[in-house]
Coordinates of C-alpha atoms and ligand atoms in Angstrom, one line a residue:
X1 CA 40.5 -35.9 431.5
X2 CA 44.2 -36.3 432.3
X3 CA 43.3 -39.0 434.3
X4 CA 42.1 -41.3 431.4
X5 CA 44.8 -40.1 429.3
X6 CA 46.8 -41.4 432.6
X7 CA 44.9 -44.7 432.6
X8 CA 45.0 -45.4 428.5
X9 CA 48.7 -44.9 428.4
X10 CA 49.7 -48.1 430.6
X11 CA 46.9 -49.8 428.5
X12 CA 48.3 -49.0 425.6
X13 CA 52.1 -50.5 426.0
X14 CA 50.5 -53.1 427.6
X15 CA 48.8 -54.2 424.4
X16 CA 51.9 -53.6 422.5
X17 CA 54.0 -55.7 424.6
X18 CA 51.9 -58.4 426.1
X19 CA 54.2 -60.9 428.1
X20 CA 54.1 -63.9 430.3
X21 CA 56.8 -65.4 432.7
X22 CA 56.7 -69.7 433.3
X23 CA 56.9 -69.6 436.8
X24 CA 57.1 -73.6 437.1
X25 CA 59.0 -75.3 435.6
X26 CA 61.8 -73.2 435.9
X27 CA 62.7 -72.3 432.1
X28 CA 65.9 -72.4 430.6
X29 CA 67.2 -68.8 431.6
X30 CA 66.1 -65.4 432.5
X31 CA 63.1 -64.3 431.5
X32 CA 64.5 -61.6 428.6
X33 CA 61.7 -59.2 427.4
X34 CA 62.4 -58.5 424.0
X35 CA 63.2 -62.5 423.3
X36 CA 60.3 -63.7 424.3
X37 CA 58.5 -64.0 420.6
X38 CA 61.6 -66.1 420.0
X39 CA 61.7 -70.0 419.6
X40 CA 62.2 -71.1 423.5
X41 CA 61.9 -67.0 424.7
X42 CA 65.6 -66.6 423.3
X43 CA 66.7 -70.3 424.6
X44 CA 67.6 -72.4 421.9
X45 CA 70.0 -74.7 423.5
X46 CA 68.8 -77.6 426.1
X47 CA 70.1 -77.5 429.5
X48 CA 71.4 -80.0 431.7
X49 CA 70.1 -78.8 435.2
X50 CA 66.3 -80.2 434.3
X51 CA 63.2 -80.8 436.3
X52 CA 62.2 -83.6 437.9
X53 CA 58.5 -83.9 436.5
X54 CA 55.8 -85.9 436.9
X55 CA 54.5 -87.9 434.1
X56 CA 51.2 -87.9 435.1
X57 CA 49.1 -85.3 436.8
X58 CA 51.4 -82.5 436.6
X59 CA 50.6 -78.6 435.7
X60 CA 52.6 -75.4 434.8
X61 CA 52.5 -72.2 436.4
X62 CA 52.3 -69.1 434.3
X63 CA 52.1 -65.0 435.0
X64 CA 50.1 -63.0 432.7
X65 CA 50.1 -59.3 433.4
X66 CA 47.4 -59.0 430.1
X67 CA 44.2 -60.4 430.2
X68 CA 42.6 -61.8 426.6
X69 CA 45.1 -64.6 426.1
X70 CA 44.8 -68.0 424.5
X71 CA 47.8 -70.5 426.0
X72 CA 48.6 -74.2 425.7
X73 CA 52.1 -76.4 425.3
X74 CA 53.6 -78.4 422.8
X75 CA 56.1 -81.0 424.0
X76 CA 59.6 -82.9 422.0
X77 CA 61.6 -85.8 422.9
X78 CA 64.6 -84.6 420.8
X79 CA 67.8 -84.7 423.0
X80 CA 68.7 -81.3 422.0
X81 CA 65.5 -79.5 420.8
X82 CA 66.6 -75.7 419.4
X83 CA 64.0 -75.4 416.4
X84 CA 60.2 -75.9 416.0
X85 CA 60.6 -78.7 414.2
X86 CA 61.5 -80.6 417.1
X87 CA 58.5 -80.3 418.9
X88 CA 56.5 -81.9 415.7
X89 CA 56.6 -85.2 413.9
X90 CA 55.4 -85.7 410.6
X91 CA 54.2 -82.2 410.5
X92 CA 52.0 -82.5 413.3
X93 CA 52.7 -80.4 416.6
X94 CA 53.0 -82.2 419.6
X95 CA 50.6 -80.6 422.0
X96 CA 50.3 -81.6 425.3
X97 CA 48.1 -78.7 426.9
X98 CA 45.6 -78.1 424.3
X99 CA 45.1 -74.3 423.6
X100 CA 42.8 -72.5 425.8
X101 CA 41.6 -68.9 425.9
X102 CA 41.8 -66.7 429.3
X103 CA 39.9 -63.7 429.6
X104 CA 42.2 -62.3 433.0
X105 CA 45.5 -61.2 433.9
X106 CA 46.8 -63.2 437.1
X107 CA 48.7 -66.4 438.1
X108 CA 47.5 -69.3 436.6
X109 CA 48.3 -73.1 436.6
X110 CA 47.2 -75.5 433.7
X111 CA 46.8 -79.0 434.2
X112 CA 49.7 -81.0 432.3
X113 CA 49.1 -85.1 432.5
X114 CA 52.1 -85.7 429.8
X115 CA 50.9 -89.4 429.9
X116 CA 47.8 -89.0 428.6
X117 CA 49.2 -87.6 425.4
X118 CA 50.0 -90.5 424.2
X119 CA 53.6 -89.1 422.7
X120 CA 55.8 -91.2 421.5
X121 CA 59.0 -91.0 424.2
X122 CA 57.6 -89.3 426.4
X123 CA 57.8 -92.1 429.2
X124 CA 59.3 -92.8 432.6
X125 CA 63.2 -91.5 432.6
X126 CA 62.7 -89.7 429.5
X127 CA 64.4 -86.2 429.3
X128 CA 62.1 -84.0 427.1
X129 CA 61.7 -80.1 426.6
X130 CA 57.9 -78.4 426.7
X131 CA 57.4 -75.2 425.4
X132 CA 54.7 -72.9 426.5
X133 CA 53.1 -70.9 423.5
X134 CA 51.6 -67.8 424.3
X135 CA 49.4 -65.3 422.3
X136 CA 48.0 -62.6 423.8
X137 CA 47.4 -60.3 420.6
X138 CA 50.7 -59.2 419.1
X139 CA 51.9 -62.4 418.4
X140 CA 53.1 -65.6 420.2
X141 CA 55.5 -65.9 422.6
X142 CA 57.3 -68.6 424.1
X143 CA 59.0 -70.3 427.1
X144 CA 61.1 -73.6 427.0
X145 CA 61.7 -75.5 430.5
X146 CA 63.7 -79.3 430.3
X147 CA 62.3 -82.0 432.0
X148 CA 63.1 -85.5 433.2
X149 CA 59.9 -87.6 433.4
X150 CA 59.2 -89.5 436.5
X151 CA 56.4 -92.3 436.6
X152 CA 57.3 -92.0 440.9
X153 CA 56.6 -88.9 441.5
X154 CA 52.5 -88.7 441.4
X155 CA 52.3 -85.1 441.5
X156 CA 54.1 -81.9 441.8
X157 CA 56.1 -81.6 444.6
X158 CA 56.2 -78.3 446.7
X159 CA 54.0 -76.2 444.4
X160 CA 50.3 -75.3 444.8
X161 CA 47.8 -75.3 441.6
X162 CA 46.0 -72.6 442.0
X163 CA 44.5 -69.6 439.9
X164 CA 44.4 -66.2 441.0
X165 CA 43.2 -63.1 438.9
X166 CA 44.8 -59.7 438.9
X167 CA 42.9 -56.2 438.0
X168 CA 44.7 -54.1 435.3
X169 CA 43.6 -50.9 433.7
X170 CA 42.8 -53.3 430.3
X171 CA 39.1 -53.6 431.1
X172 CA 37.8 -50.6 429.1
X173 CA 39.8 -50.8 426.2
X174 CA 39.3 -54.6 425.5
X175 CA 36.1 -54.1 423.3
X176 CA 34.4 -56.1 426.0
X177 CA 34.3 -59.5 423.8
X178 CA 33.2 -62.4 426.3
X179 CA 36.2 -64.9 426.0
X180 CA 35.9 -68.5 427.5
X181 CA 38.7 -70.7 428.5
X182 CA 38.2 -73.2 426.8
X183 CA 37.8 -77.0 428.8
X184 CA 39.3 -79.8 426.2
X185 CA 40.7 -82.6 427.9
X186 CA 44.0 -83.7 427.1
X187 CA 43.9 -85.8 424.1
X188 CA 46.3 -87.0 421.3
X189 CA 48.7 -84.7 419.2
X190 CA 46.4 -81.7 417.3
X191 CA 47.7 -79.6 414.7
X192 CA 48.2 -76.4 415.8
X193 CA 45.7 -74.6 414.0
X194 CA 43.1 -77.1 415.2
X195 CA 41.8 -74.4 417.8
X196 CA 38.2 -74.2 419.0
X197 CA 37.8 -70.3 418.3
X198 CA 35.8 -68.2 416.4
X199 CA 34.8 -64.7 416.9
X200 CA 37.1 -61.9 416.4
X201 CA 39.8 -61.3 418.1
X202 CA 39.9 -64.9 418.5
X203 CA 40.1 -66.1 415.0
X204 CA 43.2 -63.7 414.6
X205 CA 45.1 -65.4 417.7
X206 CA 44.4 -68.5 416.1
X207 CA 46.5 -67.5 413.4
X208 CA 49.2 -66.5 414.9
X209 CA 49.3 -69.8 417.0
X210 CA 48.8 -71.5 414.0
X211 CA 52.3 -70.2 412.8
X212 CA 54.4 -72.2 415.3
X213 CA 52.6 -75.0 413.4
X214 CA 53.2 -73.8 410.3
X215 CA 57.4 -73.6 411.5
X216 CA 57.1 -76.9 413.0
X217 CA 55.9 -78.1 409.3
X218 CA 58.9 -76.8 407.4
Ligands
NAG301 C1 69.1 -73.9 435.2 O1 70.1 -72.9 435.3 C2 69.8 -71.7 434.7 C3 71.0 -70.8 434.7 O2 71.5 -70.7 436.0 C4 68.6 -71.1 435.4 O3 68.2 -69.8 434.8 C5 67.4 -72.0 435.4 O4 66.3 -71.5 436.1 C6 67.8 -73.4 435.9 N1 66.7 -74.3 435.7 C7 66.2 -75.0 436.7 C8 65.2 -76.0 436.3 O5 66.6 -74.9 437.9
NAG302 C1 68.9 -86.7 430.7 O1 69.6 -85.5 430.8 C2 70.6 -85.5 431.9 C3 71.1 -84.1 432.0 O2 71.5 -83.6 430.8 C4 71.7 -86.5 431.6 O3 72.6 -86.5 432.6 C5 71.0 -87.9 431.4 O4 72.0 -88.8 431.0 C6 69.9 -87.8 430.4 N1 69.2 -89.1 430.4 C7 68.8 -89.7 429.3 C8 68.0 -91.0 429.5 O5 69.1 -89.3 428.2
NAG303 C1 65.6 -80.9 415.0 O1 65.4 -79.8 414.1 C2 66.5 -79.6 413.3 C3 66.2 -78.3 412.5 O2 64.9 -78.4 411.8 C4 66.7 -80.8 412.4 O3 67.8 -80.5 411.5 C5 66.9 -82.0 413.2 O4 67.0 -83.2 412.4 C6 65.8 -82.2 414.2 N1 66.1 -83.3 415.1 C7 65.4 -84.4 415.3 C8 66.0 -85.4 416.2 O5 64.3 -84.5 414.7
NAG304 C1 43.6 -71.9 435.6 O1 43.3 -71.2 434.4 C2 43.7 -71.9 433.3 C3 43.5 -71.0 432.1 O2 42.2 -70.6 432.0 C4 42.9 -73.2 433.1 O3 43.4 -73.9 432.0 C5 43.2 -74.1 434.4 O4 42.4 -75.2 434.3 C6 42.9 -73.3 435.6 N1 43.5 -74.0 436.8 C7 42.8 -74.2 437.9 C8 43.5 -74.9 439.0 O5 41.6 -73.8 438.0
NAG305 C1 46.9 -89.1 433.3 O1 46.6 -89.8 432.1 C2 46.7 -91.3 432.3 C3 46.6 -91.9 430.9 O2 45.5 -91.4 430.2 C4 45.6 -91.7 433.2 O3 45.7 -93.1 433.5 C5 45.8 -90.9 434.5 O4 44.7 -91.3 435.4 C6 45.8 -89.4 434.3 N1 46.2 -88.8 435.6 C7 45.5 -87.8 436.1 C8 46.0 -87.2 437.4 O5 44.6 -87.3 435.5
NAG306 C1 61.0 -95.3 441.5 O1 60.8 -95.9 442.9 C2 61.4 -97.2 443.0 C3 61.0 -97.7 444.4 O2 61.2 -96.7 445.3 C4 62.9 -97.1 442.8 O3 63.5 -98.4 442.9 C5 63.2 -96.5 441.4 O4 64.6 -96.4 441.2 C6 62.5 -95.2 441.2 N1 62.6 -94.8 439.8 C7 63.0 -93.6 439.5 C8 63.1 -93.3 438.0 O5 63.3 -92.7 440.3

């Protein structure tokens, strides 16, 4: 019996702390741990040295050591963007990777076509800011990286997209709900409750993303 004791622990902290890293773009610092439930993962101020960024058919790269996540990216093109607010206009989040659930921990790289937003600003030379929201069950957290959007470059240059799912000892204790990711395409600005989930555990990360919305409003 040790040996599940052994194997709940890890699970346990795990579930407590659930935490991603934006491996590309680069984000505005060190990752910092405890800072990541903050606006920009502890970040608030814009930085000069930004990425060069494709404004069509780009992606971001995240690293998810908790499986049971739902993930997506909301986007300003305020020259210094250090609240919420600035990723919303007239209320109304700026999303340009609609949410989307993940049932595994791993590497994984979402599609991020900025064009087809449709935002407002968010054109060829533009500098803008996207922040990556993340809510894997004990809240959202969030990474900012700036950008400089480039109609030349026609994809991302010396990265790979790809996806690659890790094994962790969360399996058991996850209740065994059968999450989906979900496949929207990219579309026009959503608010940030508008999520396409339902059941469960689900429903409640839908709330909690719903709050970066609800500080975007104020
Ligand atoms: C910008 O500089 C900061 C501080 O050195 C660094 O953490 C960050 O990764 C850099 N960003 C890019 C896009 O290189
Ligand atoms: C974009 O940001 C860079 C770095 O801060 C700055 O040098 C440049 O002038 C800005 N470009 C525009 C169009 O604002
Ligand atoms: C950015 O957000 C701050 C704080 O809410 C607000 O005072 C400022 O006007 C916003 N900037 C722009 C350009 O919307
Ligand atoms: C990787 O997984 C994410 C999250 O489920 C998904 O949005 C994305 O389309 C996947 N990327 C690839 C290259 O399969
Ligand atoms: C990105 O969106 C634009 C505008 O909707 C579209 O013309 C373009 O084909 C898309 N690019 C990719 C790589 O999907
Ligand atoms: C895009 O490429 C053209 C032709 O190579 C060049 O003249 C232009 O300056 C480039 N624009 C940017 C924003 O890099």
């Amino acid at each position: 019996m040790r040996f599940t004791a052994l194997a709940v622990l890890p699970c346990l902290f795990g579930a407590a702390s659930a935490h991603f890293r934006l491996q590309y773009p680069l984000p505005r610092g060190n990752f910092v741990a405890d800072k990541e439930p903050e606006f920009c993962g502890g970040y608030p101020e814009v930085t000069t040295n930004r990425t060069v960024f494709p404004l069509s058919n780009g992606f971001f790269t995240i690293k998810s050591g908790h499986p049971d996540f739902t993930l997506g990216a909301i986007i300003s093109t305020v020259t210094n963007p250090n609240s919420f607010d600035n990723f919303s206009v007239n209320g109304v989040n700026q999303i340009v990777a609609p949410y989307g659930k993940e049932p595994n921990a791993g590497t994984f790289c979402v599609p991020l076509n900025i064009s087809a937003a449709g935002i407002e600003g968010a054109k060829d030379g533009a500098n803008v800011t996207i922040q990556i929201v993340f809510a894997g069950g004990d809240g959202n957290l969030y990474q900012c990286a700036d950008l400089t959007l480039s109609a030349n470059l026609t994809s991302v240059p010396d990265q790979t997209c790809e996806n690659t799912t890790s094994t962790t000892p969360h399996g058991s204790g996850s209740g065994g709900h059968d999450a989906s990711p979900s496949a929207t395409a990219p579309g026009s600005t959503q608010t940030g409750g508008a999520l396409g989930v339902s059941h469960g555990t689900s429903a409640a990360t839908a709330v909690l993303l719903a709050v970066a919305g609800i500080a975007a409003a104020l």
